[in-house]
Coordinates of N, CA, C and O in Angstrom, one line a residue:
M18 N 34.8 53.7 -32.0 CA 34.3 52.5 -32.1 C 33.0 52.7 -31.6 O 32.8 53.0 -30.3
I19 N 31.9 52.0 -32.3 CA 30.6 52.0 -31.8 C 30.2 51.1 -30.8 O 30.5 49.9 -31.0
N20 N 29.6 51.4 -29.7 CA 29.4 50.2 -28.5 C 28.0 49.6 -29.0 O 27.0 50.2 -29.5
K21 N 28.2 48.2 -29.4 CA 27.2 47.5 -30.0 C 25.9 47.3 -28.8 O 24.7 47.3 -29.5
K22 N 26.0 47.7 -27.8 CA 24.9 47.6 -26.8 C 23.9 48.8 -27.0 O 22.6 48.8 -26.8
L23 N 24.6 50.1 -27.6 CA 23.7 51.0 -27.9 C 23.1 51.1 -29.0 O 22.0 51.7 -29.4
T24 N 23.4 50.2 -30.0 CA 22.9 50.2 -31.4 C 21.9 49.1 -31.5 O 21.4 48.7 -32.6
K25 N 21.9 47.9 -30.6 CA 21.1 46.9 -30.8 C 19.6 47.3 -30.4 O 19.3 48.2 -29.6
I26 N 18.8 46.9 -31.3 CA 17.3 47.0 -31.1 C 16.8 46.1 -30.0 O 17.0 45.0 -30.0
P27 N 16.0 46.6 -28.9 CA 15.8 45.8 -27.8 C 14.7 44.6 -28.2 O 14.1 44.8 -29.1
E28 N 14.9 43.7 -27.7 CA 14.0 42.5 -27.8 C 12.8 42.7 -27.5 O 11.7 42.2 -28.3
K29 N 12.1 43.5 -26.4 CA 10.8 43.8 -25.9 C 10.8 45.2 -26.0 O 11.5 46.0 -25.5
S30 N 9.7 45.8 -26.7 CA 9.5 47.2 -26.7 C 8.3 47.5 -25.4 O 7.7 46.5 -25.0
P31 N 8.5 48.7 -24.9 CA 7.6 48.8 -23.6 C 6.2 49.0 -24.2 O 5.4 48.8 -23.3
I32 N 5.9 48.9 -25.3 CA 4.5 49.1 -25.8 C 4.0 47.5 -26.3 O 2.9 47.3 -26.0
L33 N 4.8 47.1 -27.1 CA 4.2 45.8 -27.5 C 5.5 44.8 -27.8 O 6.8 45.3 -28.4
D34 N 5.5 43.6 -27.7 CA 6.6 42.5 -28.2 C 6.1 41.9 -29.3 O 4.8 41.9 -29.8
K35 N 7.0 41.0 -29.8 CA 6.6 40.1 -31.0 C 5.6 39.2 -30.7 O 4.7 38.9 -31.6
N36 N 5.4 38.7 -29.6 CA 4.3 37.7 -29.3 C 2.8 38.4 -29.6 O 1.9 38.0 -30.0
K37 N 2.8 39.7 -29.2 CA 1.5 40.6 -29.3 C 1.4 40.7 -30.8 O 0.2 40.8 -31.3
V38 N 2.6 40.9 -31.5 CA 2.2 41.2 -33.0 C 1.8 39.9 -33.6 O 0.7 39.9 -34.5
A39 N 2.0 38.9 -33.1 CA 1.7 37.5 -34.0 C 0.5 37.4 -33.3 O -0.6 36.7 -34.2
A40 N 0.0 37.6 -32.3 CA -1.3 37.0 -31.6 C -2.5 38.2 -32.4 O -3.4 37.8 -32.9
S41 N -1.9 39.5 -32.5 CA -3.0 40.5 -33.3 C -3.2 40.0 -34.5 O -4.2 40.4 -35.2
K42 N -2.3 39.5 -35.3 CA -2.6 38.9 -36.8 C -3.6 38.0 -36.8 O -4.2 37.7 -37.8
K43 N -3.6 37.1 -35.6 CA -4.7 36.1 -35.5 C -5.9 36.5 -35.1 O -7.0 36.2 -35.4
H44 N -5.8 37.4 -34.1 CA -6.9 38.1 -33.4 C -7.1 39.7 -33.9 O -6.7 40.4 -33.3
A45 N -7.9 40.0 -35.0 CA -7.8 41.4 -35.6 C -8.5 42.2 -34.6 O -8.5 43.3 -34.8
S46 N -9.1 41.6 -33.7 CA -9.8 42.7 -32.6 C -9.0 43.3 -31.5 O -9.4 44.1 -30.9
Q47 N -7.6 42.9 -31.7 CA -6.7 43.4 -30.7 C -5.9 44.5 -31.3 O -5.3 44.3 -32.2
F48 N -5.9 45.7 -30.7 CA -5.1 46.7 -31.2 C -4.7 47.6 -30.0 O -5.1 47.5 -29.1
L49 N -3.7 48.3 -30.4 CA -3.0 49.1 -29.4 C -4.1 50.2 -29.1 O -4.7 50.6 -29.6
P50 N -4.0 50.7 -27.9 CA -4.9 51.8 -27.2 C -4.4 53.1 -28.0 O -3.3 53.0 -28.7
F51 N -5.4 53.9 -28.3 CA -5.2 55.1 -29.4 C -3.8 55.9 -29.1 O -3.0 56.2 -29.8
M52 N -3.7 56.4 -27.9 CA -2.5 57.1 -27.4 C -1.5 56.4 -27.4 O -0.2 57.2 -27.7
D53 N -1.1 55.2 -27.5 CA -0.1 54.2 -27.4 C 0.4 54.1 -28.9 O 1.6 53.9 -29.1
T54 N -0.3 54.4 -29.9 CA 0.0 54.2 -31.1 C 1.0 55.1 -31.7 O 1.9 55.0 -32.4
F55 N 1.1 56.2 -31.2 CA 1.8 57.5 -31.6 C 3.5 57.3 -31.1 O 4.2 57.3 -31.8
Y56 N 3.6 56.7 -29.7 CA 4.8 56.1 -29.5 C 5.3 54.9 -30.1 O 6.5 54.9 -30.7
A57 N 4.6 54.0 -30.8 CA 4.7 52.7 -31.4 C 5.1 53.1 -32.8 O 6.0 52.2 -33.4
L58 N 4.9 54.1 -33.4 CA 4.9 54.7 -34.7 C 6.3 54.9 -34.7 O 6.8 55.0 -35.8
S59 N 7.0 55.3 -33.7 CA 8.3 55.8 -34.1 C 9.3 54.6 -33.6 O 10.6 54.7 -33.6
S60 N 8.9 53.5 -33.3 CA 9.7 52.3 -33.1 C 10.7 52.0 -34.4 O 10.5 52.3 -35.5
N61 N 12.0 51.5 -33.8 CA 12.8 51.0 -34.8 C 12.3 49.5 -35.4 O 13.0 49.3 -36.6
D62 N 11.3 48.8 -34.9 CA 10.8 47.9 -35.5 C 9.8 47.9 -36.5 O 8.9 48.5 -36.3
N63 N 10.0 47.5 -37.7 CA 9.1 47.8 -38.9 C 7.7 47.1 -38.6 O 6.6 47.6 -38.8
E64 N 7.7 45.8 -38.0 CA 6.4 45.1 -37.7 C 5.5 45.9 -36.6 O 4.3 46.4 -36.7
E65 N 6.1 46.7 -35.5 CA 5.6 47.4 -34.5 C 5.0 48.7 -35.3 O 4.1 48.9 -34.7
R66 N 5.7 49.3 -36.1 CA 5.3 50.5 -36.7 C 4.0 50.4 -37.5 O 3.1 51.1 -37.4
S67 N 4.1 49.1 -38.3 CA 2.9 48.6 -39.0 C 1.6 48.4 -38.4 O 0.7 48.8 -38.6
F68 N 2.0 47.6 -37.0 CA 0.8 47.5 -36.3 C 0.2 48.7 -35.5 O -1.1 48.7 -35.5
A69 N 1.1 49.6 -35.0 CA 0.7 50.9 -34.6 C -0.2 51.8 -35.8 O -1.2 52.2 -35.2
A70 N 0.4 51.7 -36.8 CA -0.6 52.3 -37.9 C -1.8 51.7 -38.1 O -2.9 52.4 -38.4
N71 N -1.8 50.4 -38.3 CA -3.3 49.8 -38.5 C -4.0 49.9 -37.3 O -5.1 50.1 -37.6
S72 N -3.4 49.9 -35.9 CA -4.2 50.3 -34.7 C -4.9 51.6 -34.9 O -6.0 51.9 -34.6
L73 N -4.3 52.8 -35.1 CA -4.6 54.0 -35.4 C -5.7 54.3 -36.4 O -6.5 55.0 -36.3
I74 N -5.3 53.6 -37.6 CA -6.4 53.8 -38.7 C -7.8 53.1 -38.4 O -9.0 53.4 -38.5
H75 N -7.5 51.9 -37.7 CA -8.8 51.0 -37.2 C -9.4 52.1 -36.1 O -10.8 51.9 -36.4
H76 N -8.8 52.5 -35.3 CA -9.7 53.3 -34.3 C -10.4 54.5 -34.8 O -11.4 54.8 -34.4
I77 N -9.8 55.3 -36.0 CA -10.5 56.5 -36.5 C -11.6 56.0 -37.4 O -12.5 56.5 -37.6
F78 N -10.9 55.2 -38.4 CA -11.9 55.0 -39.6 C -12.7 53.6 -39.5 O -13.9 53.5 -40.4
L79 N -12.3 52.6 -38.8 CA -12.8 51.1 -39.3 C -13.5 50.5 -37.8 O -13.9 49.6 -37.9
S80 N -13.7 51.3 -37.0 CA -14.1 50.8 -35.6 C -15.6 50.6 -35.8 O -16.4 51.2 -36.8
D81 N -16.1 50.0 -35.0 CA -17.9 49.6 -34.8 C -18.6 51.0 -35.2 O -18.3 51.9 -34.5
N82 N -19.1 51.0 -36.3 CA -19.9 52.1 -36.7 C -21.5 52.1 -36.5 O -22.4 52.7 -36.8
S83 N -21.8 51.2 -35.4 CA -23.2 50.8 -35.0 C -23.7 52.2 -34.3 O -25.0 52.5 -34.4
D84 N -22.9 52.5 -33.3 CA -23.7 53.9 -32.9 C -22.7 54.8 -33.2 O -22.5 56.0 -32.5
L85 N -22.5 55.2 -34.5 CA -21.8 56.4 -35.1 C -22.2 57.7 -34.7 O -21.4 58.5 -34.3
G86 N -23.7 57.9 -34.7 CA -24.2 59.0 -34.3 C -23.9 59.7 -33.0 O -23.7 60.8 -32.8
N87 N -24.0 58.5 -32.1 CA -23.5 59.1 -30.6 C -22.1 59.4 -30.5 O -21.8 60.3 -29.6
R88 N -21.2 58.8 -31.4 CA -19.6 58.8 -31.2 C -18.9 59.9 -32.2 O -17.8 60.1 -32.1
I89 N -19.8 60.7 -33.0 CA -19.2 61.4 -34.1 C -18.3 62.5 -33.6 O -17.2 62.6 -34.3
D90 N -18.6 63.1 -32.5 CA -17.9 64.1 -31.8 C -16.4 63.6 -31.3 O -15.5 64.2 -31.6
A91 N -16.6 62.5 -30.9 CA -15.4 61.9 -30.1 C -14.4 61.5 -31.4 O -13.3 61.8 -31.4
I92 N -15.0 60.8 -32.5 CA -14.2 60.3 -33.5 C -13.6 61.6 -34.3 O -12.3 61.6 -34.7
L93 N -14.1 62.8 -34.2 CA -13.7 63.8 -35.0 C -12.8 64.5 -34.1 O -11.6 64.8 -34.5
E94 N -12.6 64.6 -32.8 CA -11.6 65.1 -31.9 C -10.4 64.2 -32.0 O -9.5 64.7 -32.2
D95 N -10.6 62.8 -32.1 CA -9.5 62.0 -32.1 C -8.8 62.1 -33.3 O -7.6 61.9 -33.8
G96 N -9.6 62.1 -34.5 CA -9.1 62.2 -35.9 C -8.3 63.8 -36.1 O -7.2 63.6 -36.8
I97 N -8.9 64.9 -35.5 CA -7.9 66.2 -35.8 C -6.8 66.0 -34.9 O -5.8 66.3 -35.4
Y98 N -6.7 65.3 -33.7 CA -5.6 65.0 -32.8 C -4.6 64.2 -33.5 O -3.4 64.6 -33.6
A99 N -5.1 63.1 -34.1 CA -4.3 62.1 -35.0 C -3.4 62.9 -36.1 O -2.5 62.8 -36.3
L100 N -4.5 63.7 -36.8 CA -3.6 64.4 -37.8 C -2.8 65.2 -37.5 O -1.9 65.5 -38.1
T101 N -3.0 65.8 -36.4 CA -2.0 67.0 -35.8 C -0.6 66.2 -35.3 O 0.3 66.8 -35.9
R102 N -0.8 65.1 -34.7 CA 0.4 64.4 -34.2 C 1.0 63.9 -35.5 O 2.5 63.7 -35.4
L103 N 0.4 63.3 -36.4 CA 1.3 62.8 -37.6 C 1.9 63.5 -38.2 O 2.9 63.6 -38.9
L104 N 1.2 65.0 -38.5 CA 2.0 65.9 -39.3 C 3.0 66.3 -38.4 O 4.4 66.6 -39.1
N105 N 3.2 66.7 -37.3 CA 4.2 67.0 -36.3 C 5.2 65.9 -36.2 O 6.6 66.2 -36.3
G106 N 4.9 64.6 -36.3 CA 5.7 63.5 -36.3 C 6.5 63.5 -37.4 O 7.9 62.9 -37.4
L107 N 6.4 64.1 -38.6 CA 7.4 64.2 -39.9 C 8.6 64.9 -39.5 O 9.4 64.9 -40.0
C108 N 8.5 65.8 -38.4 CA 9.4 66.7 -38.1 C 10.6 66.1 -37.0 O 11.7 66.6 -36.6
S109 N 10.2 64.7 -36.6 CA 11.2 64.1 -35.5 C 12.6 63.9 -36.0 O 12.8 64.0 -37.4
G110 N 13.3 64.0 -35.2 CA 14.8 63.6 -35.4 C 15.3 62.3 -35.6 O 16.3 62.1 -36.2
R111 N 14.2 61.4 -35.4 CA 14.5 60.1 -35.6 C 14.0 59.5 -36.8 O 12.8 59.6 -37.4
A112 N 15.0 59.0 -37.7 CA 14.5 58.3 -38.7 C 13.2 57.5 -39.0 O 12.3 57.5 -39.8
S113 N 13.5 56.4 -37.9 CA 12.4 55.5 -37.9 C 10.9 56.2 -37.5 O 9.9 55.6 -38.0
A114 N 11.1 57.3 -36.6 CA 9.7 57.8 -36.5 C 9.1 58.8 -37.7 O 8.0 58.7 -38.2
R115 N 10.1 59.3 -38.3 CA 9.7 59.9 -39.6 C 9.1 59.0 -40.5 O 7.9 59.3 -41.3
Q116 N 9.7 57.8 -40.6 CA 9.1 56.6 -41.6 C 7.6 56.1 -41.2 O 6.8 56.0 -41.9
G117 N 7.7 56.0 -39.6 CA 6.3 55.6 -39.3 C 5.1 56.6 -39.4 O 4.2 56.3 -39.9
Y118 N 5.3 57.7 -39.0 CA 4.7 58.6 -39.1 C 4.1 58.9 -40.6 O 2.9 59.3 -40.7
A119 N 5.3 59.1 -41.3 CA 4.5 59.6 -43.0 C 3.7 58.2 -43.6 O 2.9 58.6 -44.4
S120 N 4.1 56.8 -43.2 CA 3.3 55.9 -43.8 C 2.0 55.9 -43.1 O 0.9 55.9 -43.8
C121 N 1.7 56.1 -42.0 CA 0.5 56.1 -41.4 C 0.0 57.4 -41.9 O -1.3 57.5 -42.2
L122 N 0.6 58.7 -42.0 CA 0.0 59.8 -42.6 C -0.6 59.6 -43.8 O -1.8 60.1 -44.2
S123 N 0.1 58.9 -44.8 CA -0.5 58.8 -45.9 C -1.6 58.0 -46.0 O -2.5 58.3 -46.8
T124 N -1.8 56.9 -45.3 CA -3.0 55.9 -45.4 C -4.0 56.8 -44.7 O -5.2 56.7 -45.2
F125 N -3.8 57.6 -43.5 CA -4.7 58.5 -43.1 C -5.5 59.5 -44.1 O -6.7 59.5 -44.0
I126 N -4.6 60.1 -44.7 CA -5.2 61.2 -45.7 C -5.9 60.3 -46.8 O -7.0 60.8 -47.3
K127 N -5.4 59.2 -47.3 CA -6.2 58.5 -48.5 C -7.6 58.1 -47.9 O -8.4 58.2 -48.6
L128 N -7.6 57.5 -46.8 CA -8.8 57.3 -46.3 C -9.7 58.2 -45.7 O -11.0 58.1 -46.2
A129 N -9.2 59.4 -45.5 CA -10.0 60.6 -45.0 C -10.8 61.1 -46.0 O -11.8 61.8 -46.1
Y130 N -10.0 61.0 -47.3 CA -10.7 61.6 -48.5 C -11.8 60.5 -49.2 O -12.4 60.9 -50.1
H131 N -11.4 59.4 -49.1 CA -12.2 58.3 -49.8 C -13.4 57.8 -48.9 O -14.2 56.8 -49.7
I132 N -13.5 57.9 -47.7 CA -14.5 57.3 -46.6 C -15.4 58.4 -46.3 O -15.0 59.3 -45.7
S133 N -16.7 58.0 -46.6 CA -17.6 58.9 -46.0 C -18.5 58.0 -44.7 O -18.9 56.8 -45.0
P134 N -18.5 58.6 -43.7 CA -19.0 57.7 -42.5 C -20.9 57.8 -42.9 O -21.3 58.6 -43.4
K135 N -21.2 56.5 -42.8 CA -22.7 56.1 -42.6 C -23.6 56.7 -41.8 O -23.8 55.9 -40.8
T136 N -23.9 58.0 -41.6 CA -24.7 58.5 -40.4 C -26.0 58.6 -40.9 O -27.0 58.6 -40.2
S137 N -26.6 58.5 -42.1 CA -27.9 59.2 -42.5 C -28.3 57.9 -43.6 O -29.0 58.3 -44.6
G138 N -28.0 56.6 -43.3 CA -28.4 55.9 -44.5 C -27.4 55.5 -45.4 O -26.6 56.3 -45.8
S139 N -27.7 54.5 -46.1 CA -26.7 54.1 -47.1 C -26.9 54.8 -48.6 O -25.9 54.5 -49.3
N140 N -28.2 55.4 -48.9 CA -28.3 56.0 -49.9 C -28.2 57.4 -49.9 O -28.6 58.1 -51.0
A141 N -27.6 58.0 -48.9 CA -27.1 59.5 -49.0 C -26.1 59.6 -50.0 O -25.3 59.1 -50.2
S142 N -26.6 60.9 -50.4 CA -25.6 61.6 -51.5 C -24.3 62.0 -50.8 O -24.3 62.4 -49.6
S143 N -23.3 62.2 -51.9 CA -21.8 62.5 -51.1 C -22.1 64.2 -50.8 O -21.3 64.5 -50.0
E144 N -23.0 64.9 -51.1 CA -23.1 66.3 -50.6 C -23.7 66.2 -49.3 O -23.2 67.0 -48.4
A145 N -24.7 65.6 -48.9 CA -25.3 65.4 -47.9 C -24.4 64.6 -46.7 O -24.6 64.4 -45.6
N146 N -23.5 63.8 -47.3 CA -22.5 62.9 -46.4 C -21.3 63.3 -46.8 O -20.4 62.2 -47.2
P147 N -20.6 64.3 -46.2 CA -19.3 64.5 -46.8 C -18.3 63.4 -46.1 O -18.7 62.6 -45.2
C148 N -17.2 63.5 -46.8 CA -16.0 62.4 -46.6 C -15.6 63.0 -45.2 O -15.7 64.0 -44.5
W149 N -14.6 62.1 -44.4 CA -13.9 62.3 -43.2 C -13.2 63.7 -43.2 O -13.3 64.3 -42.3
M150 N -12.7 63.9 -44.2 CA -11.5 65.1 -44.3 C -12.2 66.4 -44.0 O -11.7 67.2 -43.4
E151 N -13.4 66.5 -44.7 CA -14.4 67.7 -44.9 C -14.8 67.8 -43.1 O -14.6 68.8 -42.9
R152 N -15.3 66.6 -42.7 CA -15.7 66.7 -41.4 C -14.5 67.3 -40.4 O -14.8 67.9 -39.6
F153 N -13.4 66.6 -40.5 CA -12.3 67.1 -39.5 C -12.0 68.4 -39.8 O -11.8 69.2 -38.8
L154 N -11.8 69.0 -41.1 CA -11.4 70.3 -41.2 C -12.5 71.4 -41.0 O -12.4 72.2 -40.2
D155 N -13.9 70.9 -41.1 CA -14.9 71.8 -40.6 C -15.2 71.9 -39.0 O -15.3 72.9 -38.2
H156 N -14.8 70.5 -38.4 CA -14.7 70.5 -36.8 C -13.8 71.4 -36.3 O -14.0 72.1 -35.3
A157 N -12.5 71.5 -37.0 CA -11.4 72.1 -36.4 C -11.8 73.6 -36.8 O -11.3 74.1 -35.7
K158 N -12.2 74.0 -37.8 CA -12.3 75.4 -37.9 C -13.7 76.0 -36.8 O -13.3 76.9 -36.3
K159 N -14.6 75.2 -36.7 CA -15.6 75.6 -35.5 C -15.0 75.8 -34.4 O -15.2 76.5 -33.5
S160 N -14.2 74.6 -33.9 CA -13.4 74.7 -32.5 C -12.5 75.9 -32.2 O -12.4 76.3 -31.2
S161 N -11.7 76.3 -33.5 CA -11.0 77.5 -33.5 C -11.7 78.6 -33.2 O -11.3 79.8 -32.5
E162 N -12.9 78.9 -33.9 CA -13.7 80.0 -33.7 C -14.3 80.3 -32.4 O -14.6 81.4 -32.1
E163 N -14.5 79.0 -31.7 CA -14.9 79.0 -30.3 C -13.9 79.8 -29.6 O -14.2 80.2 -28.4
L164 N -12.5 79.5 -29.7 CA -11.5 80.2 -28.8 C -11.4 81.6 -29.1 O -11.5 82.4 -28.6

């Protein structure tokens, strides 16, 4: 016989509770810290996984781009780290973790191929302004060559 205490989903998560999820829907400026999103992606709660994926995507692709030129290296490092963690999360033994990481990874890849950072004006051609995925892969290649 299965112990119900072990199978019950906890009311409060260590990362986020239901009140925070409801508040975040009202105040879109509230997101999870970048590193906390990876833990929340493996939650048993669908809303928490969704909120974590939204926070991760917002951090990489949708955050304030007013000073993008100054932050491009940090965004590239975070993007490479996120892509690596999302790929590794697919191998998790927990079904909810695989589901959370897979859904976030699919959105990450879709946006990475279809969004170009606006660093050199809005009329820049696609060759002069590559998509995020090209930048992630190029940055990763340069980093590995330095080692």
